[in-house]
Amino acid sequence: MGSRIAAMGQIPQRANVKRYTRQRKSELGMLLLASGITILAFLLASLGINSALPSNLIIVLVAMVALPLVVHIANLFLAPYADPALMPIVALLNGLGYVMIARLDPQEALLQGVWATLGVIAYISTLIIVNRSEILDRYRFLLALSGLLLLVLPLAPGIGQNINGARLWIRLGPVSFQPVEIAKLNLAIFFASYFIEKRDVLGAMGSRLSLRESLNIRILGPIATAWIASLLVMTLERDVGFSLMLFLVFIITIWMATSRIRYLFGGSILFVLGALGASNLFTQVNVRVTIWIDPWKYAQGIGYQIVQAQYALAAGGISGTGLGRGHPTIIPVVTSDFIFAAIGEEMGLLGTSAIVMAFLLIVGIGIRAALRAKSPFGSLIAAIFTMIIGLQSFFIMGGIVRLLPLTGVTLPFVAYGGSSLISNYILISILMRISDEGNRPDELENELKSRRSLLSRRAKTA
């Protein structure tokens, strides 16, 4: 009888093992497929440019296969129940971005390969350190303080750098870095933790929006704080993109935490006022709005970059000119700000549509992780991080096709940029952790909690 009960207790465990083994096998297959697509694209681009294979072919091919395999092994041991589709999509985006950068600037491609390796290391390190999403909630004030310090670090004399009118970089020896990329993650975690704790107070208003309630300090206070902070960032660092991202993350976070539409209403009013004021006060904002309205009028001056991007997209047509067969190098700063236009020229509408679909899939996976999260904090963090990826990709792609004014953000995982790549890998790592917790069977989760409680009691008695 006892052996039968023990066997019955092993059935769920065996089913769980089969479940996560099947998920990880699916992930491995999709990672290999993403590596195969990236290798094929790299070979086509090399043949299209020089009609010959590059001298560093073996090293590049090994790296394109090795990095995804390292990620898979890390997921197998550190996040076995996480969504199997997320990392293959990230690997595909990162791989295609590397191929396009290598086609445009081999020197930057070498650096991008180094940054991608560091990004994978940061991904694995985050999975090890953040073994539970609640750890982030515990250190929210430390994360907020570090986020604010990173935010103002480019203003420090000696290490801060002004590039193209924006003071966003710091230089430490030969390495330049944008600390605001990490700052946005720290601040997002603080926002989520704070609003989860204060959501009863912030959401205690009546369901109808009256003038008296809309002027309440509990509504306008937090929104006004974020609005002023974003304006200060825009004023001191001349960074339109991050200021916009900071404000939108704050507003949408408080809305998701409280389910009060009035926060979106009040935030929208402040956003419009801030945008109008910024367009009149700051030359950089005014220029971007001007060339968004009519870039052709300034085609030989400030509108040259966006006009060349339009020509590139038009030349690509449906299927593109072919990898290595176009002329995207005509576009200034094409590897970072306008890599989406380069993809449109050489891969056409099919290539750009694939990029858009990849980001939509990431957003869908992130929303599913948020819905399945075991805690309100984990759910809100997953939703915010998904929103950051979605908004950032929408802003830059919308700016290139002239749906929106250019904001200066980069296309996640695709564009050249070490700080952006590392911060996005950290973001995805935390999403994978929350997905792993949400998909983990309840009996296994309860067992892990019991073990942690036992270890905690032993540590206290010792």
XYZ file of C-alpha atoms in Angstrom:
462
model
C 0.000 0.000 0.000
C 2.764 2.403 0.919
C 4.642 1.671 -2.287
C 1.469 2.342 -4.284
C 0.997 5.717 -2.591
C 4.648 6.583 -3.245
C 4.217 5.636 -6.886
C 1.130 7.827 -7.108
C 3.140 10.697 -5.668
C 5.787 10.218 -8.344
C 3.316 10.525 -11.235
C 2.995 14.344 -11.105
C 6.761 14.671 -10.712
C 7.400 12.516 -13.791
C 4.772 14.448 -15.745
C 6.438 17.709 -14.730
C 9.836 16.403 -15.831
C 8.391 15.407 -19.212
C 6.739 18.797 -19.498
C 9.799 20.946 -19.013
C 11.969 18.508 -21.005
C 9.605 18.869 -23.935
C 9.664 22.661 -23.593
C 13.434 22.816 -23.560
C 13.675 20.459 -26.544
C 11.354 22.801 -28.430
C 13.543 25.735 -27.413
C 16.678 23.938 -28.608
C 15.115 23.183 -31.975
C 13.981 26.787 -32.462
C 17.382 28.129 -31.368
C 19.108 25.925 -33.937
C 16.635 27.120 -36.572
C 17.358 30.750 -35.648
C 21.107 30.045 -35.874
C 20.617 28.414 -39.267
C 18.710 31.434 -40.611
C 21.384 33.776 -39.253
C 24.221 31.731 -40.808
C 22.444 31.627 -44.170
C 21.885 35.396 -44.053
C 25.539 35.977 -43.153
C 26.741 33.861 -46.090
C 24.367 35.613 -48.507
C 25.491 39.055 -47.312
C 29.177 38.122 -47.654
C 28.682 36.732 -51.163
C 26.557 39.750 -52.127
C 29.318 42.199 -51.166
C 32.544 40.480 -52.189
C 31.388 37.401 -54.128
C 33.561 35.470 -51.671
C 33.381 34.087 -48.163
C 34.944 36.187 -45.358
C 38.228 35.182 -43.767
C 36.683 35.000 -40.268
C 33.890 32.681 -41.397
C 34.673 29.797 -39.034
C 34.875 32.045 -35.953
C 31.589 33.755 -36.777
C 29.787 30.470 -37.475
C 31.007 28.932 -34.217
C 29.879 32.004 -32.271
C 26.448 31.982 -33.952
C 25.885 28.408 -32.801
C 27.723 28.516 -29.459
C 25.970 31.515 -27.898
C 22.425 30.135 -28.389
C 23.556 26.756 -27.049
C 24.995 28.401 -23.934
C 21.683 30.202 -23.422
C 19.793 26.924 -23.835
C 21.956 25.112 -21.266
C 21.467 27.994 -18.811
C 17.692 27.844 -19.287
C 17.721 24.062 -18.844
C 19.210 24.359 -15.356
C 18.115 27.813 -14.188
C 14.657 28.347 -15.756
C 13.379 24.954 -16.934
C 9.702 25.951 -17.042
C 10.173 29.287 -18.841
C 8.530 29.919 -22.195
C 10.505 28.061 -24.901
C 9.811 30.577 -27.692
C 11.172 33.783 -26.154
C 14.923 33.219 -26.455
C 14.802 31.830 -30.033
C 13.055 35.031 -31.158
C 15.648 37.145 -29.343
C 18.449 35.068 -30.908
C 16.965 35.578 -34.369
C 16.669 39.347 -33.919
C 20.180 39.599 -32.492
C 21.591 37.405 -35.264
C 19.943 39.300 -38.136
C 21.030 42.578 -36.565
C 24.612 41.327 -36.400
C 24.476 40.235 -40.058
C 23.281 43.664 -41.154
C 25.881 45.454 -39.015
C 28.641 43.195 -40.410
C 27.471 44.051 -43.901
C 27.512 47.797 -43.131
C 30.539 48.195 -40.836
C 32.807 45.188 -40.074
C 34.566 47.028 -37.240
C 31.287 47.711 -35.460
C 30.275 44.107 -36.093
C 33.313 42.932 -34.167
C 32.333 45.125 -31.240
C 28.710 44.017 -31.503
C 29.839 40.407 -31.225
C 31.685 41.265 -28.025
C 28.629 43.081 -26.650
C 26.387 40.131 -27.557
C 28.701 37.816 -25.616
C 28.610 40.159 -22.626
C 24.825 40.317 -22.989
C 24.568 36.524 -22.746
C 26.813 36.604 -19.668
C 24.560 39.275 -18.144
C 21.529 37.136 -19.004
C 22.898 34.078 -17.213
C 24.160 36.126 -14.257
C 20.722 37.685 -13.811
C 19.061 34.258 -13.818
C 21.486 33.143 -11.099
C 21.148 36.248 -8.927
C 17.404 36.742 -9.380
C 16.377 33.185 -8.534
C 13.008 34.568 -7.372
C 11.231 37.666 -8.646
C 10.446 38.740 -5.062
C 14.126 39.592 -4.599
C 13.631 42.627 -6.819
C 10.761 43.818 -4.620
C 12.953 43.507 -1.531
C 15.633 45.851 -2.910
C 13.374 48.409 -4.567
C 14.805 51.471 -2.816
C 18.362 50.412 -3.617
C 17.349 49.930 -7.248
C 15.633 53.330 -7.288
C 18.702 55.068 -5.843
C 21.046 53.349 -8.290
C 18.672 54.189 -11.140
C 18.703 57.883 -10.254
C 22.508 57.877 -9.949
C 22.858 56.210 -13.336
C 20.410 58.720 -14.758
C 22.507 61.744 -13.770
C 25.912 60.091 -14.252
C 26.370 61.465 -17.822
C 26.201 64.978 -16.346
C 29.296 64.343 -14.230
C 32.339 66.294 -15.440
C 35.214 64.259 -16.755
C 33.346 61.089 -17.662
C 30.160 62.458 -19.258
C 30.159 62.851 -23.033
C 28.081 64.967 -25.383
C 27.471 63.145 -28.692
C 25.225 64.580 -31.416
C 23.744 67.103 -29.012
C 22.736 64.564 -26.344
C 24.635 64.045 -23.108
C 23.878 60.362 -22.543
C 27.250 58.646 -22.587
C 29.992 58.124 -20.065
C 33.512 57.126 -21.042
C 35.675 54.912 -18.854
C 38.975 54.443 -20.652
C 38.300 53.101 -24.153
C 34.701 52.070 -23.366
C 31.628 54.268 -23.833
C 28.359 53.346 -22.168
C 24.810 54.688 -21.813
C 23.873 54.251 -18.135
C 20.277 55.334 -18.816
C 19.653 51.919 -20.400
C 20.157 50.203 -17.035
C 18.515 53.098 -15.181
C 15.203 52.554 -16.962
C 15.065 48.936 -15.721
C 15.857 49.922 -12.124
C 13.262 52.685 -12.136
C 10.649 50.415 -13.727
C 11.149 47.845 -10.947
C 10.802 50.583 -8.323
C 7.625 51.895 -9.959
C 6.092 48.415 -9.958
C 6.972 47.734 -6.321
C 5.788 51.138 -5.113
C 2.472 51.084 -6.953
C 1.691 47.518 -5.879
C 2.118 48.620 -2.250
C 0.167 51.872 -2.690
C -2.477 50.692 -5.164
C -5.266 50.669 -2.554
C -4.559 54.300 -1.689
C -4.079 55.390 -5.297
C -7.137 53.513 -6.480
C -9.440 54.588 -3.651
C -11.091 57.319 -5.702
C -14.650 56.987 -6.871
C -15.425 55.506 -10.250
C -16.587 58.812 -11.744
C -14.091 61.470 -12.745
C -15.062 64.782 -11.162
C -13.055 67.997 -11.284
C -12.494 67.918 -7.531
C -11.190 64.351 -7.618
C -9.026 64.947 -10.694
C -7.219 67.744 -8.830
C -6.545 65.510 -5.809
C -2.863 65.383 -4.878
C -2.979 61.580 -4.782
C -3.680 61.588 -8.517
C -1.688 64.545 -9.730
C 1.209 64.177 -7.265
C 2.832 61.017 -8.639
C 2.086 61.948 -12.253
C 3.461 65.457 -11.807
C 6.621 64.025 -10.230
C 7.267 61.774 -13.218
C 6.415 64.606 -15.601
C 8.902 66.969 -13.965
C 11.581 64.258 -13.854
C 11.165 63.495 -17.558
C 11.361 67.203 -18.406
C 14.542 67.540 -16.352
C 16.105 64.637 -18.230
C 15.120 66.223 -21.525
C 16.454 69.616 -20.442
C 19.781 68.529 -18.965
C 20.666 65.562 -21.182
C 18.756 66.508 -24.367
C 17.350 62.970 -24.535
C 13.860 62.960 -26.005
C 13.540 59.186 -26.294
C 14.376 58.262 -22.718
C 12.291 61.116 -21.314
C 9.297 59.886 -23.265
C 9.922 56.293 -22.194
C 10.300 57.243 -18.524
C 7.039 59.172 -18.456
C 5.017 56.586 -20.374
C 6.327 53.727 -18.232
C 5.312 55.642 -15.103
C 1.824 56.490 -16.350
C 0.990 53.057 -17.751
C 2.377 51.368 -14.619
C 0.164 53.350 -12.286
C -2.796 52.667 -14.561
C -2.162 48.902 -14.596
C -1.620 48.821 -10.829
C -4.798 50.760 -9.947
C -7.084 50.095 -12.970
C -8.003 53.802 -12.910
C -8.387 55.255 -16.391
C -8.125 58.775 -14.977
C -4.371 58.326 -14.563
C -4.094 57.820 -18.315
C -6.322 60.840 -18.812
C -4.266 63.093 -16.553
C -1.009 61.726 -17.929
C -2.120 62.355 -21.512
C -2.846 66.000 -20.722
C 0.571 66.466 -19.118
C 2.218 64.637 -22.010
C 0.623 66.950 -24.583
C 1.593 70.028 -22.564
C 5.154 68.761 -22.151
C 5.456 67.927 -25.866
C 4.217 71.368 -26.889
C 6.555 73.070 -24.443
C 9.528 70.931 -25.490
C 8.958 71.630 -29.180
C 9.161 75.363 -28.465
C 11.967 75.330 -25.913
C 14.373 72.685 -27.207
C 15.914 72.900 -30.653
C 16.425 69.152 -30.883
C 12.721 68.435 -30.361
C 11.665 71.211 -32.725
C 13.957 69.892 -35.468
C 12.560 66.376 -35.181
C 8.980 67.600 -35.391
C 9.867 69.806 -38.368
C 11.464 67.029 -40.413
C 8.649 64.662 -39.443
C 6.070 67.013 -40.952
C 7.996 67.689 -44.195
C 11.447 66.094 -44.538
C 11.585 66.737 -48.294
C 11.734 70.474 -47.717
C 15.026 69.955 -45.851
C 16.309 67.022 -47.902
C 19.789 68.540 -48.273
C 20.063 69.505 -44.608
C 18.408 68.336 -41.420
C 16.026 66.055 -43.305
C 18.736 64.206 -45.257
C 18.799 61.151 -42.980
C 15.059 60.498 -42.961
C 14.742 61.197 -46.718
C 17.459 58.646 -47.520
C 15.648 56.168 -45.273
C 12.482 56.672 -47.333
C 14.434 56.071 -50.541
C 15.913 52.892 -49.020
C 12.504 51.516 -48.073
C 11.139 52.345 -51.529
C 14.110 50.661 -53.246
C 13.555 47.502 -51.209
C 10.014 46.964 -52.445
C 8.434 43.631 -51.506
C 11.410 41.263 -51.450
C 14.369 43.666 -51.194
C 17.458 44.208 -53.304
C 19.194 41.248 -51.678
C 21.647 41.094 -48.799
C 24.803 42.982 -49.725
C 23.258 44.326 -52.946
C 21.749 47.594 -51.716
C 23.219 50.956 -50.745
C 22.071 51.576 -47.153
C 25.455 53.051 -46.212
C 24.231 56.309 -47.766
C 22.072 56.781 -44.651
C 24.037 58.480 -41.840
C 24.360 56.512 -38.573
C 22.598 53.591 -40.251
C 23.848 50.825 -37.929
C 22.174 52.288 -34.844
C 19.393 54.764 -35.578
C 18.296 53.536 -39.010
C 19.100 49.832 -39.221
C 15.399 49.131 -39.812
C 15.635 51.130 -43.051
C 18.697 49.107 -44.103
C 16.749 45.892 -43.507
C 13.880 47.312 -45.531
C 16.157 48.030 -48.481
C 17.923 44.669 -48.644
C 15.186 42.370 -47.271
C 12.173 44.353 -48.421
C 8.702 44.414 -46.949
C 8.996 40.708 -46.170
C 12.073 41.295 -44.000
C 10.649 44.286 -42.136
C 7.362 42.445 -41.605
C 9.304 39.541 -40.087
C 11.004 41.966 -37.682
C 7.647 43.479 -36.708
C 6.129 40.022 -36.193
C 9.081 39.004 -34.009
C 8.492 41.950 -31.688
C 4.753 41.239 -31.619
C 5.534 37.677 -30.553
C 7.801 38.958 -27.774
C 4.985 41.225 -26.585
C 2.533 38.317 -26.670
C 4.887 36.062 -24.712
C 5.499 38.820 -22.169
C 1.763 39.374 -21.676
C 1.258 35.643 -21.191
C 4.026 35.627 -18.569
C 2.327 38.550 -16.813
C -1.039 36.753 -16.784
C 0.472 33.531 -15.402
C 2.683 35.189 -12.775
C 2.227 33.900 -9.231
C 2.338 37.355 -7.577
C 0.959 40.833 -8.385
C 4.497 42.218 -8.335
C 5.778 39.633 -10.823
C 2.767 40.222 -13.050
C 3.318 43.981 -13.098
C 7.064 43.661 -13.725
C 6.444 41.328 -16.681
C 3.863 43.739 -18.093
C 6.162 46.771 -17.690
C 9.187 45.077 -19.240
C 7.046 43.850 -22.126
C 5.772 47.381 -22.571
C 9.327 48.764 -22.637
C 10.351 46.392 -25.444
C 7.124 47.024 -27.355
C 7.163 50.801 -27.026
C 10.858 51.148 -27.830
C 10.573 49.072 -31.005
C 7.370 50.894 -31.995
C 8.940 54.325 -31.472
C 11.976 53.680 -33.658
C 10.176 51.757 -36.417
C 7.357 54.316 -36.413
C 9.911 57.127 -36.653
C 11.668 55.561 -39.645
C 8.420 55.112 -41.615
C 7.336 58.625 -40.505
C 4.388 57.466 -38.448
C 5.952 59.306 -35.495
C 8.721 61.879 -35.027
C 12.145 60.353 -34.432
C 12.807 59.767 -30.736
C 16.447 58.643 -30.792
C 15.902 55.198 -29.250
C 17.445 52.077 -30.795
C 15.754 48.955 -32.128
C 16.151 46.320 -29.360
C 18.585 43.458 -30.142
C 18.919 44.562 -33.782
C 20.655 47.950 -33.761
C 24.289 48.523 -32.855
C 24.849 49.483 -29.234
C 26.422 47.677 -26.317
C 24.552 49.279 -23.426
C 21.191 48.735 -25.105
C 22.021 45.101 -25.897
C 23.147 44.258 -22.360
C 20.182 45.965 -20.686
C 17.734 44.201 -23.004
C 19.302 40.819 -22.242
C 18.860 41.563 -18.526
C 15.245 42.532 -19.203
C 14.593 39.273 -21.069
C 16.276 37.313 -18.285
C 13.860 38.710 -15.699
C 10.949 37.968 -18.034
C 12.192 34.372 -18.310
C 12.390 34.131 -14.518
C 8.786 35.309 -14.123
C 7.670 32.952 -16.907
C 9.457 30.071 -15.189
C 7.703 30.847 -11.894
C 4.317 31.144 -13.563
C 4.610 27.844 -15.439
C 6.081 25.938 -12.509
C 3.672 23.333 -11.054
C 2.091 24.289 -7.740
C 3.372 21.231 -5.890
C 6.941 22.000 -6.940
C 6.531 25.655 -5.978
C 5.220 24.675 -2.538
C 8.150 22.319 -2.055
C 10.630 25.060 -2.954
C 8.943 27.471 -0.538
C 9.145 24.886 2.239
C 12.847 24.377 1.594
C 13.507 28.131 1.611
C 11.560 28.510 4.858
C 13.536 25.667 6.439
C 16.848 27.164 5.325
C 15.786 30.560 6.658
C 14.919 29.101 10.065
C 18.201 27.229 10.233
C 20.108 30.394 9.369
C 18.349 32.316 12.138
C 18.998 29.646 14.742
C 22.644 29.385 13.694
